[in-house]
GROMACS .gro file of C-alpha atoms in nm:
model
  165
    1UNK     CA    1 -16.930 -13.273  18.640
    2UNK     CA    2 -16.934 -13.656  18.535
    3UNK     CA    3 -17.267 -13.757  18.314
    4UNK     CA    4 -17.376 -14.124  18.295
    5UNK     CA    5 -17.365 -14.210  17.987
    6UNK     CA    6 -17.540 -14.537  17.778
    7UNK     CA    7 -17.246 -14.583  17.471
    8UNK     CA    8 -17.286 -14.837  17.175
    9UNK     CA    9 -17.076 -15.039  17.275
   10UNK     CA   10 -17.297 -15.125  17.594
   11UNK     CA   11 -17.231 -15.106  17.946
   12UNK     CA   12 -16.907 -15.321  17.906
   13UNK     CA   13 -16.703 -15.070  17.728
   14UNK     CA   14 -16.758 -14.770  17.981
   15UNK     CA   15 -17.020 -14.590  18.160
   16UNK     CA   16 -16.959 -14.217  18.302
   17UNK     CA   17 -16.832 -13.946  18.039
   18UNK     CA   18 -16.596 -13.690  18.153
   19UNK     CA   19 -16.561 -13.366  18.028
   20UNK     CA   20 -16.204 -13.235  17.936
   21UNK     CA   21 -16.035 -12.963  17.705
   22UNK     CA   22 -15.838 -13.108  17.381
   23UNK     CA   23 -15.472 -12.968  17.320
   24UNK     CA   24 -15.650 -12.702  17.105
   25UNK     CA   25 -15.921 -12.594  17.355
   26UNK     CA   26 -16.171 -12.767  17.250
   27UNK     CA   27 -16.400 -12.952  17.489
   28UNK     CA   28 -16.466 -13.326  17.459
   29UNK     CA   29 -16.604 -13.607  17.670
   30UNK     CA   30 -16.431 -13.933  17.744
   31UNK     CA   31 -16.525 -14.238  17.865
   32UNK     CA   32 -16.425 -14.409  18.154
   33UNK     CA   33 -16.523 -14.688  18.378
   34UNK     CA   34 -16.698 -14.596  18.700
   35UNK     CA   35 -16.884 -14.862  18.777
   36UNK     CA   36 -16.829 -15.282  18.808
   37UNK     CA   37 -16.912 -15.441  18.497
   38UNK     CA   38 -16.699 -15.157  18.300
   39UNK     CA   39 -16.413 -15.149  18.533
   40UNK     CA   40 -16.378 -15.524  18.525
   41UNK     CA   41 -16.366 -15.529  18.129
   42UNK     CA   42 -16.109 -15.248  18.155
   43UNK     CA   43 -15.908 -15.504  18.392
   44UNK     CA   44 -15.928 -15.773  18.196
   45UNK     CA   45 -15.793 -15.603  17.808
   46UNK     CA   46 -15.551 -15.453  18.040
   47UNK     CA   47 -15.430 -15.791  18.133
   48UNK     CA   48 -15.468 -15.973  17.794
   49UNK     CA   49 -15.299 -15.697  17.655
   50UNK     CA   50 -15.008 -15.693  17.914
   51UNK     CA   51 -14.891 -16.061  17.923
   52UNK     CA   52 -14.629 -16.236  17.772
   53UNK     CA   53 -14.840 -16.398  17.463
   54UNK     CA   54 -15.007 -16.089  17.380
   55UNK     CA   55 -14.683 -15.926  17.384
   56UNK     CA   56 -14.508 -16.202  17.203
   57UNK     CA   57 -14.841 -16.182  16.931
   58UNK     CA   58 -14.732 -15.837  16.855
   59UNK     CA   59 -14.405 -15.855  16.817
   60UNK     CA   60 -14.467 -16.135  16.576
   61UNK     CA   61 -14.711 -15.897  16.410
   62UNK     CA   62 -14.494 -15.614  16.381
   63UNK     CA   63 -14.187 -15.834  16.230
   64UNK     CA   64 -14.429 -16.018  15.997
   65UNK     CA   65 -14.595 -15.644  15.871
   66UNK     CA   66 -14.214 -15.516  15.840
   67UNK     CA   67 -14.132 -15.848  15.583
   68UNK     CA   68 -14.454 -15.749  15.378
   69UNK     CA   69 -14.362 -15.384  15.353
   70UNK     CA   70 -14.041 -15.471  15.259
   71UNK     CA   71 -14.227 -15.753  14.987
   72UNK     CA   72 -14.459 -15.476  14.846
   73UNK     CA   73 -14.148 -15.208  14.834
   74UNK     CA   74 -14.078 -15.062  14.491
   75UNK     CA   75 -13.687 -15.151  14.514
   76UNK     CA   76 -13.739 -15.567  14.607
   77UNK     CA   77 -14.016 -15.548  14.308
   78UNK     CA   78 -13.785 -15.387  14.038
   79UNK     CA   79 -13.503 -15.664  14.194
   80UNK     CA   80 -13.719 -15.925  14.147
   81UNK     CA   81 -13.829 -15.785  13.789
   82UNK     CA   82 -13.439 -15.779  13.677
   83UNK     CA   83 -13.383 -16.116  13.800
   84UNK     CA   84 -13.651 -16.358  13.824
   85UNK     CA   85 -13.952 -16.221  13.607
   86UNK     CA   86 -13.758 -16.106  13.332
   87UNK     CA   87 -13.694 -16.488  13.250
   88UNK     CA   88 -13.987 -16.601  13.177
   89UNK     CA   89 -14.138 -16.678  12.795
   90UNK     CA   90 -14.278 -16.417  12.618
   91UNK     CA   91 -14.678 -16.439  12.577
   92UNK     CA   92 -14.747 -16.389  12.183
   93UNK     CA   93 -15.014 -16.146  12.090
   94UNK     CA   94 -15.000 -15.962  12.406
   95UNK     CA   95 -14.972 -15.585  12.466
   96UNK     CA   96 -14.912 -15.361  12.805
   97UNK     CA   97 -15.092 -15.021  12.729
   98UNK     CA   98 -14.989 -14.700  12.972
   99UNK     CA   99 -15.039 -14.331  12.932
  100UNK     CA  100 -14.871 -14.083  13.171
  101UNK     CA  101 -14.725 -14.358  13.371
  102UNK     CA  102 -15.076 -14.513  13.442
  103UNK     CA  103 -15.278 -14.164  13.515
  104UNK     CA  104 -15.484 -14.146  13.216
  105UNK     CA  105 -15.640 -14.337  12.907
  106UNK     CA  106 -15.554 -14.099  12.645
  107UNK     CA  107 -15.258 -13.957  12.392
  108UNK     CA  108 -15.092 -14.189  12.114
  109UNK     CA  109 -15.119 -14.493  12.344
  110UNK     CA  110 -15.527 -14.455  12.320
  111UNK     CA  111 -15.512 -14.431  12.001
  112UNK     CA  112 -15.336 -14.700  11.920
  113UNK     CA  113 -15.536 -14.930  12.170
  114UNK     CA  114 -15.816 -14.833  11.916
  115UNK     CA  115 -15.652 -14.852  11.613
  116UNK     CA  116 -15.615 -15.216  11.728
  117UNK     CA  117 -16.001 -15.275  11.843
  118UNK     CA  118 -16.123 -15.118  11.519
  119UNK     CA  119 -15.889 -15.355  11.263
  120UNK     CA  120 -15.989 -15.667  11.521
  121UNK     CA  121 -15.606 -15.748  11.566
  122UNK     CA  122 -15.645 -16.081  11.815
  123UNK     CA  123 -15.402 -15.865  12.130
  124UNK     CA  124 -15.422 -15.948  12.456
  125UNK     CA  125 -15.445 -15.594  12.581
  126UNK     CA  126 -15.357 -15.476  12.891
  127UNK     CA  127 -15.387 -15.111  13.034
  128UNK     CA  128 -15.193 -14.978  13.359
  129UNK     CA  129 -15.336 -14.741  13.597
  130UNK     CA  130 -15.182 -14.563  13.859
  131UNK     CA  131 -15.478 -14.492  14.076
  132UNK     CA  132 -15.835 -14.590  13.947
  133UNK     CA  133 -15.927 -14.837  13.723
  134UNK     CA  134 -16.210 -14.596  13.622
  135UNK     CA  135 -16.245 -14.429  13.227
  136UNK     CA  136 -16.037 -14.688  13.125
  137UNK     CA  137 -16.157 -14.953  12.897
  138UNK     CA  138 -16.346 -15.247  12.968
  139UNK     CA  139 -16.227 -15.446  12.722
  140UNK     CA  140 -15.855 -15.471  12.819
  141UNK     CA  141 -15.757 -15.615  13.112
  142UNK     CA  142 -15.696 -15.344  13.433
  143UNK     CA  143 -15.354 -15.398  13.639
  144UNK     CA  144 -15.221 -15.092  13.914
  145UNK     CA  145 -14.895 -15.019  13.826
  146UNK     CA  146 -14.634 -15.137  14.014
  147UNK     CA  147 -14.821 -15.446  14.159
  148UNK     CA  148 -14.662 -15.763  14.120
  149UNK     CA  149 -14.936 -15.817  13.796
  150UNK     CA  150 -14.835 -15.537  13.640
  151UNK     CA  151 -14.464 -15.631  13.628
  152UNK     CA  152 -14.599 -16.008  13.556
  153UNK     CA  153 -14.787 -15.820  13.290
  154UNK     CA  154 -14.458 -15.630  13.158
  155UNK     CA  155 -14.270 -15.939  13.135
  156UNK     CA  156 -14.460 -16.192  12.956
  157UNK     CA  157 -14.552 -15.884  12.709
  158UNK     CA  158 -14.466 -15.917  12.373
  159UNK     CA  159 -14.519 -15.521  12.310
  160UNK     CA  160 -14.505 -15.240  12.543
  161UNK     CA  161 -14.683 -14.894  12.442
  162UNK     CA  162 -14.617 -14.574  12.608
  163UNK     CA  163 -14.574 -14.236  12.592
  164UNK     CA  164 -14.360 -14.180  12.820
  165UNK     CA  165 -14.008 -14.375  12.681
   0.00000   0.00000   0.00000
């Protein structure tokens, strides 16, 4: 029993829905391309997909999204921290803040942030956080830890405050 079907994507992207049963038993519709203007589209992403550019264009994709994971990995980061960013000059008067390795403004390193705010110290302050930025301070400057700011952040820091060694 095939339904014609009207989908948002207009008349290009497919026209009939089929009914089928998922891998758990459930039962779904899919669209296909029954009549001309539908069936030609289908042809035609089936070709540009298909051909030697396209294929070449995804290769080049893939390679390029492999050299960026490896850019954003933890281990080329900490190698580039050891070696490169660990040279440069130390920024007077600034601070790198983290609680519970970035999960939480609070404990001594809180306390200490407002220690500092209260006596009007002039700090650069900046705070780590592992996941949201939010219920930390607004004051301080926000970095996610382990981005490449946060280790630019660690090693142009004249003091480092943690709780966690």
């Amino acid at each position: 029993c095939r339904a014609p079907r009207c989908p948002r994507l207009g008349p290009l992207a497919g026209d009939t829905g089929e009914p089928y049963l998922t891998l758990k038993d459930h039962l779904a519709l899919r669209l296909t391309a029954r009549r001309r203007p539908a069936r030609t589209t289908r042809r035609l992403v089936r070709y540009a997909t298909r051909v030697r550019p396209a294929r070449k264009a995804t290769l080049l994709a893939r390679a390029l999204r492999k050299r960026l994971d490896r850019y954003r990995s933890r281990s080329f980061k900490a190698a580039a921290y050891n070696s490169w960013l660990t040279r440069l000059p130390v920024r007077r008067g600034s601070v790198v803040f983290e609680s519970h390795m970035g999960r939480c403004y609070g404990d001594s390193p809180r306390a200490l942030h407002e220690e500092i705010r209260r006596q009007g110290l002039k700090l650069h302050a900046t705070w780590s956080y592992e996941t949201s930025p939010a219920g930390f301070p607004g004051d301080a400057r926000l970095v996610r830890r382990w981005s490449w700011r946060y280790l630019w952040a660690l090693a142009r820091a004249e003091y480092w405050i943690d709780n966690q060694g």
